[in-house]
PDB file of C-alpha atoms in Angstrom:
ATOM      1  CA  UNK H   1     -17.154  -6.039   9.007  1.00 88.00           C
ATOM      2  CA  UNK H   2     -19.876  -6.390   6.364  1.00 91.00           C
ATOM      3  CA  UNK H   3     -20.356  -5.353   2.752  1.00 90.00           C
ATOM      4  CA  UNK H   4     -22.993  -2.880   3.928  1.00 90.00           C
ATOM      5  CA  UNK H   5     -20.268  -1.031   5.853  1.00 91.00           C
ATOM      6  CA  UNK H   6     -18.854   0.279   2.584  1.00 95.00           C
ATOM      7  CA  UNK H   7     -20.351   2.701   0.029  1.00 93.00           C
ATOM      8  CA  UNK H   8     -20.418   0.177  -2.801  1.00 93.00           C
ATOM      9  CA  UNK H   9     -20.358   1.758  -6.235  1.00 89.00           C
ATOM     10  CA  UNK H  10     -19.662   5.168  -4.723  1.00 89.00           C
ATOM     11  CA  UNK H  11     -16.651   7.412  -4.195  1.00 88.00           C
ATOM     12  CA  UNK H  12     -15.130   8.427  -0.860  1.00 91.00           C
ATOM     13  CA  UNK H  13     -12.704  11.275  -0.240  1.00 90.00           C
ATOM     14  CA  UNK H  14      -9.558  10.114   1.548  1.00 92.00           C
ATOM     15  CA  UNK H  15      -7.940  12.707   3.795  1.00 91.00           C
ATOM     16  CA  UNK H  16      -4.198  13.356   3.615  1.00 92.00           C
ATOM     17  CA  UNK H  17      -2.431  11.099   6.149  1.00 91.00           C
ATOM     18  CA  UNK H  18       1.309  11.193   6.720  1.00 88.00           C
ATOM     19  CA  UNK H  19       2.987  10.964   3.312  1.00 89.00           C
ATOM     20  CA  UNK H  20      -0.302   9.926   1.669  1.00 92.00           C
ATOM     21  CA  UNK H  21      -1.906  12.864  -0.197  1.00 90.00           C
ATOM     22  CA  UNK H  22      -5.604  13.586  -0.379  1.00 88.00           C
ATOM     23  CA  UNK H  23      -7.293  11.221  -2.834  1.00 88.00           C
ATOM     24  CA  UNK H  24     -10.626   9.771  -3.908  1.00 88.00           C
ATOM     25  CA  UNK H  25     -11.504   6.082  -3.964  1.00 91.00           C
ATOM     26  CA  UNK H  26     -14.232   4.274  -5.875  1.00 91.00           C
ATOM     27  CA  UNK H  27     -15.532   1.251  -3.949  1.00 94.00           C
ATOM     28  CA  UNK H  28     -15.713  -1.560  -6.487  1.00 93.00           C
ATOM     29  CA  UNK H  29     -18.163  -4.163  -5.074  1.00 95.00           C
ATOM     30  CA  UNK H  30     -16.036  -7.192  -6.019  1.00 94.00           C
ATOM     31  CA  UNK H  31     -12.979  -5.676  -4.340  1.00 96.00           C
ATOM     32  CA  UNK H  32     -14.903  -5.159  -1.122  1.00 96.00           C
ATOM     33  CA  UNK H  33     -16.204  -8.727  -1.186  1.00 97.00           C
ATOM     34  CA  UNK H  34     -12.585  -9.897  -1.132  1.00 97.00           C
ATOM     35  CA  UNK H  35     -11.779  -7.560   1.785  1.00 97.00           C
ATOM     36  CA  UNK H  36     -14.745  -8.773   3.841  1.00 97.00           C
ATOM     37  CA  UNK H  37     -13.905 -12.406   3.078  1.00 97.00           C
ATOM     38  CA  UNK H  38     -10.284 -11.928   4.214  1.00 95.00           C
ATOM     39  CA  UNK H  39     -11.420 -10.253   7.426  1.00 93.00           C
ATOM     40  CA  UNK H  40     -13.784 -13.052   8.394  1.00 92.00           C
ATOM     41  CA  UNK H  41     -11.380 -15.799   7.300  1.00 91.00           C
ATOM     42  CA  UNK H  42      -8.660 -14.240   9.450  1.00 89.00           C
ATOM     43  CA  UNK H  43      -6.306 -14.330   6.473  1.00 92.00           C
ATOM     44  CA  UNK H  44      -4.245 -11.671   4.696  1.00 94.00           C
ATOM     45  CA  UNK H  45      -5.540 -10.383   1.378  1.00 97.00           C
ATOM     46  CA  UNK H  46      -2.970 -10.635  -1.402  1.00 98.00           C
ATOM     47  CA  UNK H  47      -3.777  -8.158  -4.175  1.00 98.00           C
ATOM     48  CA  UNK H  48      -2.200  -8.926  -7.531  1.00 96.00           C
ATOM     49  CA  UNK H  49      -2.029  -6.453 -10.402  1.00 93.00           C
ATOM     50  CA  UNK H  50       0.082  -4.155 -12.498  1.00 88.00           C
ATOM     51  CA  UNK H  51       1.307  -0.834 -11.068  1.00 85.00           C
ATOM     52  CA  UNK H  52      -1.202   1.994 -10.935  1.00 81.00           C
ATOM     53  CA  UNK H  53      -4.468   0.023 -10.734  1.00 86.00           C
ATOM     54  CA  UNK H  54      -5.242   1.091  -7.148  1.00 87.00           C
ATOM     55  CA  UNK H  55      -3.970  -1.855  -5.102  1.00 93.00           C
ATOM     56  CA  UNK H  56      -2.379   0.196  -2.335  1.00 93.00           C
ATOM     57  CA  UNK H  57      -5.173   2.748  -2.124  1.00 93.00           C
ATOM     58  CA  UNK H  58      -7.698  -0.003  -1.448  1.00 96.00           C
ATOM     59  CA  UNK H  59      -6.089  -0.685   1.953  1.00 96.00           C
ATOM     60  CA  UNK H  60      -6.105   2.977   2.868  1.00 95.00           C
ATOM     61  CA  UNK H  61      -9.730   3.358   1.751  1.00 95.00           C
ATOM     62  CA  UNK H  62     -10.837   0.454   3.954  1.00 96.00           C
ATOM     63  CA  UNK H  63      -9.160   2.046   6.979  1.00 95.00           C
ATOM     64  CA  UNK H  64     -10.617   5.479   6.242  1.00 94.00           C
ATOM     65  CA  UNK H  65     -14.138   4.187   5.653  1.00 95.00           C
ATOM     66  CA  UNK H  66     -14.199   1.945   8.725  1.00 94.00           C
ATOM     67  CA  UNK H  67     -12.293   4.438  10.922  1.00 95.00           C
ATOM     68  CA  UNK H  68      -9.559   1.884  11.603  1.00 94.00           C
ATOM     69  CA  UNK H  69      -5.888   2.530  12.261  1.00 94.00           C
ATOM     70  CA  UNK H  70      -3.699   2.355   9.155  1.00 96.00           C
ATOM     71  CA  UNK H  71      -0.087   1.218   8.988  1.00 95.00           C
ATOM     72  CA  UNK H  72       1.745   1.231   5.670  1.00 94.00           C
ATOM     73  CA  UNK H  73       5.053  -0.489   4.872  1.00 94.00           C
ATOM     74  CA  UNK H  74       6.667  -0.090   1.450  1.00 94.00           C
ATOM     75  CA  UNK H  75       8.975  -3.044   0.785  1.00 95.00           C
ATOM     76  CA  UNK H  76      12.391  -2.309  -0.731  1.00 94.00           C
ATOM     77  CA  UNK H  77      14.860  -4.726  -2.373  1.00 93.00           C
ATOM     78  CA  UNK H  78      16.941  -4.853   0.823  1.00 92.00           C
ATOM     79  CA  UNK H  79      13.993  -5.173   3.211  1.00 93.00           C
ATOM     80  CA  UNK H  80      14.173  -8.282   5.409  1.00 91.00           C
ATOM     81  CA  UNK H  81      11.241  -9.861   7.194  1.00 91.00           C
ATOM     82  CA  UNK H  82      12.667  -8.929  10.596  1.00 89.00           C
ATOM     83  CA  UNK H  83      12.418  -5.261   9.616  1.00 91.00           C
ATOM     84  CA  UNK H  84       8.629  -5.603   9.635  1.00 92.00           C
ATOM     85  CA  UNK H  85       8.594  -7.236  13.078  1.00 90.00           C
ATOM     86  CA  UNK H  86      11.402  -5.573  15.008  1.00 84.00           C
ATOM     87  CA  UNK H  87      14.631  -3.633  14.571  1.00 81.00           C
ATOM     88  CA  UNK H  88      17.788  -4.655  16.424  1.00 77.00           C
ATOM     89  CA  UNK H  89      20.380  -1.924  17.009  1.00 68.00           C
ATOM     90  CA  UNK H  90      23.663  -3.842  17.199  1.00 66.00           C
ATOM     91  CA  UNK H  91      25.743  -0.673  16.807  1.00 66.00           C
ATOM     92  CA  UNK H  92      24.206   0.968  19.880  1.00 68.00           C
ATOM     93  CA  UNK H  93      24.695  -2.210  21.891  1.00 65.00           C
ATOM     94  CA  UNK H  94      28.367  -2.399  20.934  1.00 77.00           C
ATOM     95  CA  UNK H  95      28.898   1.272  21.823  1.00 71.00           C
ATOM     96  CA  UNK H  96      27.209   0.815  25.205  1.00 66.00           C
ATOM     97  CA  UNK H  97      29.297  -2.299  25.868  1.00 70.00           C
ATOM     98  CA  UNK H  98      32.505  -0.340  25.346  1.00 72.00           C
ATOM     99  CA  UNK H  99      31.361   2.490  27.617  1.00 75.00           C
ATOM    100  CA  UNK H 100      30.114   0.197  30.389  1.00 69.00           C
ATOM    101  CA  UNK H 101      33.253  -1.937  30.232  1.00 70.00           C
ATOM    102  CA  UNK H 102      35.433   1.145  30.558  1.00 74.00           C
ATOM    103  CA  UNK H 103      33.367   2.210  33.569  1.00 72.00           C
ATOM    104  CA  UNK H 104      33.605  -1.309  35.021  1.00 76.00           C
ATOM    105  CA  UNK H 105      29.854  -1.180  35.613  1.00 73.00           C
ATOM    106  CA  UNK H 106      28.860  -4.204  37.735  1.00 75.00           C
ATOM    107  CA  UNK H 107      25.436  -4.335  36.057  1.00 69.00           C
ATOM    108  CA  UNK H 108      26.891  -4.549  32.560  1.00 74.00           C
ATOM    109  CA  UNK H 109      25.199  -7.851  31.677  1.00 68.00           C
ATOM    110  CA  UNK H 110      21.792  -6.626  32.755  1.00 68.00           C
ATOM    111  CA  UNK H 111      22.147  -3.306  30.953  1.00 69.00           C
ATOM    112  CA  UNK H 112      23.307  -4.996  27.750  1.00 65.00           C
ATOM    113  CA  UNK H 113      20.419  -7.471  27.689  1.00 62.00           C
ATOM    114  CA  UNK H 114      19.230  -8.021  24.119  1.00 62.00           C
ATOM    115  CA  UNK H 115      15.696  -6.823  24.864  1.00 71.00           C
ATOM    116  CA  UNK H 116      16.963  -3.283  25.496  1.00 71.00           C
ATOM    117  CA  UNK H 117      18.086  -2.997  21.867  1.00 74.00           C
ATOM    118  CA  UNK H 118      15.039  -4.445  20.104  1.00 79.00           C
ATOM    119  CA  UNK H 119      12.548  -1.840  18.887  1.00 83.00           C
ATOM    120  CA  UNK H 120       8.991  -2.629  17.731  1.00 88.00           C
ATOM    121  CA  UNK H 121       8.489  -2.863  13.984  1.00 90.00           C
ATOM    122  CA  UNK H 122       5.297  -1.914  12.107  1.00 92.00           C
ATOM    123  CA  UNK H 123       3.723  -5.370  12.388  1.00 92.00           C
ATOM    124  CA  UNK H 124       4.407  -5.375  16.136  1.00 90.00           C
ATOM    125  CA  UNK H 125       2.528  -2.072  16.371  1.00 90.00           C
ATOM    126  CA  UNK H 126      -0.317  -3.604  14.361  1.00 89.00           C
ATOM    127  CA  UNK H 127      -0.591  -6.831  16.346  1.00 88.00           C
ATOM    128  CA  UNK H 128      -0.181  -5.383  19.812  1.00 87.00           C
ATOM    129  CA  UNK H 129       0.172  -1.594  20.013  1.00 86.00           C
ATOM    130  CA  UNK H 130      -0.101  -1.772  23.802  1.00 84.00           C
ATOM    131  CA  UNK H 131       3.152  -3.721  24.234  1.00 84.00           C
ATOM    132  CA  UNK H 132       4.835  -1.685  21.471  1.00 86.00           C
ATOM    133  CA  UNK H 133       3.944   1.527  23.287  1.00 83.00           C
ATOM    134  CA  UNK H 134       5.117   0.160  26.628  1.00 81.00           C
ATOM    135  CA  UNK H 135       8.441  -0.845  25.143  1.00 77.00           C
ATOM    136  CA  UNK H 136       8.874   2.631  23.734  1.00 72.00           C
ATOM    137  CA  UNK H 137       8.125   4.163  27.136  1.00 67.00           C
ATOM    138  CA  UNK H 138      10.652   1.942  28.900  1.00 61.00           C
ATOM    139  CA  UNK H 139      13.405   2.363  26.384  1.00 56.00           C
ATOM    140  CA  UNK H 140      15.671   5.266  25.586  1.00 58.00           C
ATOM    141  CA  UNK H 141      17.320   5.592  22.194  1.00 54.00           C
ATOM    142  CA  UNK H 142      18.091   2.167  20.714  1.00 59.00           C
ATOM    143  CA  UNK H 143      14.953   0.449  22.004  1.00 58.00           C
ATOM    144  CA  UNK H 144      12.506   3.014  20.649  1.00 65.00           C
ATOM    145  CA  UNK H 145      10.729   3.213  17.303  1.00 73.00           C
ATOM    146  CA  UNK H 146       8.356   5.807  15.856  1.00 78.00           C
ATOM    147  CA  UNK H 147       4.667   5.002  16.027  1.00 82.00           C
ATOM    148  CA  UNK H 148       3.773   4.131  12.394  1.00 86.00           C
ATOM    149  CA  UNK H 149       0.022   4.475  12.817  1.00 86.00           C
ATOM    150  CA  UNK H 150      -1.383   7.222  10.596  1.00 87.00           C
ATOM    151  CA  UNK H 151      -4.945   7.650  11.838  1.00 91.00           C
ATOM    152  CA  UNK H 152      -6.292   9.471  14.919  1.00 89.00           C
ATOM    153  CA  UNK H 153      -5.773   7.600  18.178  1.00 88.00           C
ATOM    154  CA  UNK H 154      -9.505   6.994  18.659  1.00 89.00           C
ATOM    155  CA  UNK H 155      -9.551   4.858  15.495  1.00 90.00           C
ATOM    156  CA  UNK H 156      -7.523   2.190  17.314  1.00 86.00           C
ATOM    157  CA  UNK H 157     -10.632   0.804  19.005  1.00 88.00           C
ATOM    158  CA  UNK H 158     -11.924  -0.303  15.589  1.00 90.00           C
ATOM    159  CA  UNK H 159      -8.858  -2.374  14.725  1.00 89.00           C
ATOM    160  CA  UNK H 160      -5.899  -2.037  12.380  1.00 92.00           C
ATOM    161  CA  UNK H 161      -5.370  -2.235   8.636  1.00 95.00           C
ATOM    162  CA  UNK H 162      -1.796  -3.070   7.613  1.00 95.00           C
ATOM    163  CA  UNK H 163      -0.516  -2.544   4.080  1.00 97.00           C
ATOM    164  CA  UNK H 164       2.613  -4.458   3.026  1.00 96.00           C
ATOM    165  CA  UNK H 165       3.185  -2.803  -0.311  1.00 96.00           C
ATOM    166  CA  UNK H 166       5.055  -4.358  -3.271  1.00 96.00           C
ATOM    167  CA  UNK H 167       6.258  -7.460  -1.457  1.00 96.00           C
ATOM    168  CA  UNK H 168       7.632  -8.830  -4.736  1.00 94.00           C
ATOM    169  CA  UNK H 169      10.459  -6.266  -4.592  1.00 94.00           C
ATOM    170  CA  UNK H 170      12.177  -8.188  -1.807  1.00 92.00           C
ATOM    171  CA  UNK H 171      14.016 -11.478  -1.769  1.00 91.00           C
ATOM    172  CA  UNK H 172      11.975 -14.647  -1.336  1.00 91.00           C
ATOM    173  CA  UNK H 173      13.164 -14.840   2.284  1.00 93.00           C
ATOM    174  CA  UNK H 174      10.819 -12.004   3.239  1.00 94.00           C
ATOM    175  CA  UNK H 175       7.493 -13.713   2.462  1.00 94.00           C
ATOM    176  CA  UNK H 176       8.878 -17.003   3.797  1.00 93.00           C
ATOM    177  CA  UNK H 177       9.858 -15.246   7.032  1.00 92.00           C
ATOM    178  CA  UNK H 178       6.310 -14.016   7.544  1.00 92.00           C
ATOM    179  CA  UNK H 179       4.716 -17.474   7.483  1.00 90.00           C
ATOM    180  CA  UNK H 180       4.565 -17.760  11.281  1.00 84.00           C
ATOM    181  CA  UNK H 181       2.901 -14.388  11.619  1.00 86.00           C
ATOM    182  CA  UNK H 182       0.415 -15.053   8.816  1.00 85.00           C
ATOM    183  CA  UNK H 183      -0.477 -18.456  10.192  1.00 81.00           C
ATOM    184  CA  UNK H 184      -0.681 -17.641  13.910  1.00 81.00           C
ATOM    185  CA  UNK H 185      -1.036 -13.851  14.000  1.00 83.00           C
ATOM    186  CA  UNK H 186       1.944 -13.867  16.362  1.00 87.00           C
ATOM    187  CA  UNK H 187       5.741 -13.966  16.318  1.00 88.00           C
ATOM    188  CA  UNK H 188       8.674 -14.394  18.693  1.00 86.00           C
ATOM    189  CA  UNK H 189      11.284 -11.688  19.215  1.00 84.00           C
ATOM    190  CA  UNK H 190      15.056 -12.408  19.364  1.00 79.00           C
ATOM    191  CA  UNK H 191      14.943 -12.274  23.178  1.00 78.00           C
ATOM    192  CA  UNK H 192      12.079 -14.763  23.400  1.00 78.00           C
ATOM    193  CA  UNK H 193       9.105 -12.442  23.885  1.00 84.00           C
ATOM    194  CA  UNK H 194       5.928 -13.616  22.155  1.00 87.00           C
ATOM    195  CA  UNK H 195       4.010 -10.835  20.420  1.00 86.00           C
ATOM    196  CA  UNK H 196       0.411 -11.738  19.671  1.00 86.00           C
ATOM    197  CA  UNK H 197      -2.769  -9.867  18.855  1.00 80.00           C
ATOM    198  CA  UNK H 198      -3.870  -7.831  21.845  1.00 64.00           C
ATOM    199  CA  UNK H 199      -7.574  -7.905  20.987  1.00 64.00           C
ATOM    200  CA  UNK H 200     -10.255 -10.224  19.650  1.00 63.00           C
ATOM    201  CA  UNK H 201     -10.144  -8.439  16.286  1.00 65.00           C
ATOM    202  CA  UNK H 202      -6.910  -9.320  14.528  1.00 82.00           C
ATOM    203  CA  UNK H 203      -5.474  -6.784  12.088  1.00 90.00           C
ATOM    204  CA  UNK H 204      -6.511  -6.887   8.459  1.00 94.00           C
ATOM    205  CA  UNK H 205      -3.283  -7.412   6.529  1.00 94.00           C
ATOM    206  CA  UNK H 206      -3.307  -6.406   2.871  1.00 97.00           C
ATOM    207  CA  UNK H 207      -0.295  -7.361   0.747  1.00 97.00           C
ATOM    208  CA  UNK H 208       0.286  -6.107  -2.789  1.00 97.00           C
ATOM    209  CA  UNK H 209       2.407  -7.488  -5.601  1.00 96.00           C
ATOM    210  CA  UNK H 210       3.145  -6.116  -9.064  1.00 93.00           C
ATOM    211  CA  UNK H 211       3.896  -9.697 -10.192  1.00 90.00           C
ATOM    212  CA  UNK H 212       7.533  -8.848 -10.896  1.00 89.00           C
ATOM    213  CA  UNK H 213       8.659 -11.899  -8.905  1.00 90.00           C
ATOM    214  CA  UNK H 214       6.870 -15.153  -8.121  1.00 92.00           C
ATOM    215  CA  UNK H 215       5.835 -15.525  -4.485  1.00 94.00           C
ATOM    216  CA  UNK H 216       6.387 -18.774  -2.522  1.00 94.00           C
ATOM    217  CA  UNK H 217       3.413 -21.168  -2.771  1.00 94.00           C
ATOM    218  CA  UNK H 218       3.344 -21.541   1.036  1.00 93.00           C
ATOM    219  CA  UNK H 219       2.894 -17.778   1.362  1.00 94.00           C
ATOM    220  CA  UNK H 220       0.122 -17.590  -1.239  1.00 95.00           C
ATOM    221  CA  UNK H 221      -1.730 -20.492   0.429  1.00 94.00           C
ATOM    222  CA  UNK H 222      -2.016 -18.450   3.604  1.00 93.00           C
ATOM    223  CA  UNK H 223      -3.715 -15.579   1.770  1.00 95.00           C
ATOM    224  CA  UNK H 224      -6.955 -14.829   0.037  1.00 97.00           C
ATOM    225  CA  UNK H 225      -6.232 -13.446  -3.437  1.00 97.00           C
ATOM    226  CA  UNK H 226      -7.761 -10.531  -5.325  1.00 97.00           C
ATOM    227  CA  UNK H 227      -6.667  -9.802  -8.887  1.00 96.00           C
ATOM    228  CA  UNK H 228      -7.128  -6.250 -10.134  1.00 94.00           C
ATOM    229  CA  UNK H 229      -6.700  -5.996 -13.882  1.00 90.00           C
ATOM    230  CA  UNK H 230      -7.730  -3.614 -16.611  1.00 90.00           C
ATOM    231  CA  UNK H 231      -9.960  -4.781 -19.464  1.00 93.00           C
ATOM    232  CA  UNK H 232      -8.099  -5.890 -22.571  1.00 92.00           C
ATOM    233  CA  UNK H 233      -6.904  -3.068 -24.768  1.00 92.00           C
ATOM    234  CA  UNK H 234      -8.875  -4.336 -27.777  1.00 90.00           C
ATOM    235  CA  UNK H 235     -12.156  -4.131 -25.810  1.00 93.00           C
ATOM    236  CA  UNK H 236     -12.733  -0.422 -26.328  1.00 93.00           C
ATOM    237  CA  UNK H 237     -16.118  -0.283 -24.585  1.00 95.00           C
ATOM    238  CA  UNK H 238     -15.027  -2.081 -21.416  1.00 95.00           C
ATOM    239  CA  UNK H 239     -11.709  -0.240 -21.274  1.00 95.00           C
ATOM    240  CA  UNK H 240     -13.366   3.175 -21.579  1.00 95.00           C
ATOM    241  CA  UNK H 241     -15.950   2.287 -18.934  1.00 94.00           C
ATOM    242  CA  UNK H 242     -13.208   1.234 -16.505  1.00 92.00           C
ATOM    243  CA  UNK H 243     -11.282   4.477 -17.035  1.00 93.00           C
ATOM    244  CA  UNK H 244     -14.396   6.580 -16.581  1.00 92.00           C
ATOM    245  CA  UNK H 245     -14.838   5.105 -13.111  1.00 90.00           C
ATOM    246  CA  UNK H 246     -11.398   6.370 -12.172  1.00 88.00           C
ATOM    247  CA  UNK H 247     -12.156   9.771 -13.710  1.00 91.00           C
ATOM    248  CA  UNK H 248     -15.532  10.137 -11.996  1.00 89.00           C
ATOM    249  CA  UNK H 249     -13.945   9.466  -8.610  1.00 84.00           C
ATOM    250  CA  UNK H 250     -11.585  12.433  -9.017  1.00 85.00           C
ATOM    251  CA  UNK H 251     -12.982  14.918 -11.540  1.00 87.00           C
ATOM    252  CA  UNK H 252     -16.707  14.255 -11.948  1.00 78.00           C
ATOM    253  CA  UNK H 253     -17.819  17.820 -11.277  1.00 78.00           C
ATOM    254  CA  UNK H 254     -14.854  19.587 -12.856  1.00 83.00           C
ATOM    255  CA  UNK H 255     -14.201  18.061 -16.291  1.00 88.00           C
ATOM    256  CA  UNK H 256     -16.515  17.221 -19.160  1.00 86.00           C
ATOM    257  CA  UNK H 257     -17.580  13.593 -19.645  1.00 90.00           C
ATOM    258  CA  UNK H 258     -16.408  13.620 -23.253  1.00 91.00           C
ATOM    259  CA  UNK H 259     -12.910  14.489 -22.034  1.00 93.00           C
ATOM    260  CA  UNK H 260     -12.834  11.317 -19.922  1.00 94.00           C
ATOM    261  CA  UNK H 261     -13.696   9.268 -22.996  1.00 95.00           C
ATOM    262  CA  UNK H 262     -11.141  11.039 -25.190  1.00 94.00           C
ATOM    263  CA  UNK H 263      -8.384  10.594 -22.596  1.00 95.00           C
ATOM    264  CA  UNK H 264      -9.299   6.920 -22.211  1.00 95.00           C
ATOM    265  CA  UNK H 265      -8.955   6.398 -25.959  1.00 94.00           C
ATOM    266  CA  UNK H 266      -5.551   8.095 -25.963  1.00 94.00           C
ATOM    267  CA  UNK H 267      -4.480   5.811 -23.122  1.00 94.00           C
ATOM    268  CA  UNK H 268      -5.812   2.691 -24.856  1.00 94.00           C
ATOM    269  CA  UNK H 269      -3.944   3.465 -28.081  1.00 92.00           C
ATOM    270  CA  UNK H 270      -0.766   4.277 -26.166  1.00 92.00           C
ATOM    271  CA  UNK H 271      -1.012   0.945 -24.329  1.00 92.00           C
ATOM    272  CA  UNK H 272      -1.467  -0.999 -27.568  1.00 92.00           C
ATOM    273  CA  UNK H 273       1.530   0.707 -29.158  1.00 90.00           C
ATOM    274  CA  UNK H 274       3.701   0.349 -26.041  1.00 89.00           C
ATOM    275  CA  UNK H 275       2.989  -3.369 -25.707  1.00 88.00           C
ATOM    276  CA  UNK H 276       3.693  -3.914 -29.408  1.00 88.00           C
ATOM    277  CA  UNK H 277       7.059  -2.202 -28.863  1.00 87.00           C
ATOM    278  CA  UNK H 278       7.677  -4.300 -25.714  1.00 86.00           C
ATOM    279  CA  UNK H 279       7.618  -1.213 -23.514  1.00 87.00           C
ATOM    280  CA  UNK H 280       5.852  -0.854 -20.131  1.00 85.00           C
ATOM    281  CA  UNK H 281       2.346   0.419 -20.919  1.00 89.00           C
ATOM    282  CA  UNK H 282       0.822   3.385 -19.064  1.00 91.00           C
ATOM    283  CA  UNK H 283      -2.168   2.734 -16.825  1.00 90.00           C
ATOM    284  CA  UNK H 284      -4.791   4.417 -14.640  1.00 90.00           C
ATOM    285  CA  UNK H 285      -2.184   6.397 -12.678  1.00 88.00           C
ATOM    286  CA  UNK H 286      -0.976   8.088 -15.866  1.00 92.00           C
ATOM    287  CA  UNK H 287      -4.571   8.556 -17.035  1.00 93.00           C
ATOM    288  CA  UNK H 288      -5.405  10.450 -13.835  1.00 92.00           C
ATOM    289  CA  UNK H 289      -2.169  12.437 -14.067  1.00 93.00           C
ATOM    290  CA  UNK H 290      -3.154  13.601 -17.553  1.00 94.00           C
ATOM    291  CA  UNK H 291      -6.608  14.677 -16.419  1.00 94.00           C
ATOM    292  CA  UNK H 292      -5.132  16.381 -13.353  1.00 92.00           C
ATOM    293  CA  UNK H 293      -2.789  18.462 -15.500  1.00 93.00           C
ATOM    294  CA  UNK H 294      -5.662  19.485 -17.748  1.00 93.00           C
ATOM    295  CA  UNK H 295      -7.898  20.317 -14.797  1.00 91.00           C
ATOM    296  CA  UNK H 296      -5.320  22.547 -13.139  1.00 91.00           C
ATOM    297  CA  UNK H 297      -4.127  24.357 -16.264  1.00 91.00           C
ATOM    298  CA  UNK H 298      -7.294  24.733 -18.336  1.00 86.00           C
ATOM    299  CA  UNK H 299      -9.901  25.313 -15.650  1.00 77.00           C
ATOM    300  CA  UNK H 300     -13.410  25.327 -17.103  1.00 78.00           C
ATOM    301  CA  UNK H 301     -12.381  26.229 -20.666  1.00 82.00           C
ATOM    302  CA  UNK H 302     -13.470  23.139 -22.657  1.00 84.00           C
ATOM    303  CA  UNK H 303     -11.483  23.967 -25.766  1.00 88.00           C
ATOM    304  CA  UNK H 304      -8.364  24.597 -23.701  1.00 89.00           C
ATOM    305  CA  UNK H 305      -8.957  21.267 -21.984  1.00 89.00           C
ATOM    306  CA  UNK H 306      -8.929  19.394 -25.300  1.00 89.00           C
ATOM    307  CA  UNK H 307      -5.898  21.258 -26.558  1.00 90.00           C
ATOM    308  CA  UNK H 308      -3.991  20.493 -23.368  1.00 91.00           C
ATOM    309  CA  UNK H 309      -5.019  16.854 -23.479  1.00 92.00           C
ATOM    310  CA  UNK H 310      -3.181  16.420 -26.744  1.00 89.00           C
ATOM    311  CA  UNK H 311      -0.266  18.681 -25.841  1.00 92.00           C
ATOM    312  CA  UNK H 312       0.476  16.896 -22.563  1.00 93.00           C
ATOM    313  CA  UNK H 313      -0.146  13.342 -23.803  1.00 90.00           C
ATOM    314  CA  UNK H 314       3.458  12.527 -24.823  1.00 91.00           C
ATOM    315  CA  UNK H 315       4.874  13.614 -21.451  1.00 91.00           C
ATOM    316  CA  UNK H 316       2.309  11.838 -19.277  1.00 92.00           C
ATOM    317  CA  UNK H 317       1.327   8.711 -21.207  1.00 90.00           C
ATOM    318  CA  UNK H 318       4.611   8.142 -23.018  1.00 83.00           C
ATOM    319  CA  UNK H 319       6.930   7.730 -20.030  1.00 68.00           C
ATOM    320  CA  UNK H 320       8.909   4.968 -21.704  1.00 61.00           C
ATOM    321  CA  UNK H 321       9.214   7.088 -24.845  1.00 60.00           C
ATOM    322  CA  UNK H 322       5.891   7.633 -26.567  1.00 53.00           C
ATOM    323  CA  UNK H 323       5.173   4.628 -28.735  1.00 50.00           C
ATOM    324  CA  UNK H 324       2.605   6.514 -30.807  1.00 52.00           C
ATOM    325  CA  UNK H 325       3.319   8.316 -34.050  1.00 54.00           C
ATOM    326  CA  UNK H 326       1.090  11.163 -35.139  1.00 51.00           C
ATOM    327  CA  UNK H 327      -0.495   8.797 -37.661  1.00 49.00           C
ATOM    328  CA  UNK H 328      -1.685   6.526 -34.841  1.00 53.00           C
ATOM    329  CA  UNK H 329      -3.883   9.189 -33.270  1.00 50.00           C
TER     330      UNK H 329
END
């Protein structure tokens, strides 16, 4: 993987994959430097930043551009580290034990072996899809798991990109539990099976955090770190330029350039007012939502576009309750 493999400073259309809708991604050169560095260092890339700045989409864009497999895991507050590696179905094992005991099956111990009730998790599929697939073929019911890979099968030969999204949602035990995998690119299952990378090219693991919870220092040390942040709100020129990059990636040929600038200024003012009121400020995601609404409702009518921009602003940019008064605009 090299920097030249990516269309630096250009936009790529991302096809709809699974639950991921069609999108467009702008390849920021500094972001891709971090990706290439993580790949060659054999380390995960931890992407820090506020919601809506494009952290998750970066992983998907890398996979799409390089024709690699893509596996995405969204962390929830109750997610445990084992859920990413394997799933153990204790309920099915208990039910089978009752049935086999009632039947006085002489092979009960063999049939109730722990390995029959351990299904591959997403990181197992990423590290060694061959053994994950074999386990699925051998098992019936409890020992099976859906294949989480979202790209065409032929992409597998180019390696895997794994997104662990919003890891800061979970308890600190989750990142701590992944230290073995991050350090050795392998892990041990409950029944003693060692799962390691099945090819010379280890998966590229991209982890995102919204900074809502501090991550363990030992976890951060095992990662390369990329920070994605917006320019300061009081730097109007830099802020507008950053927003225009987002707009060009999605609406370059459909909306007027002046509309991008006007929408960016509305966003900047809304962010200033929201932060002054100690409310969560809107970001690029809301900016694109506003332009998307205008694009779909106004078509090519420039005056209608401007009218809609103002009419829809409170609903799209003011999600926490618009912090702007009419006098602020």
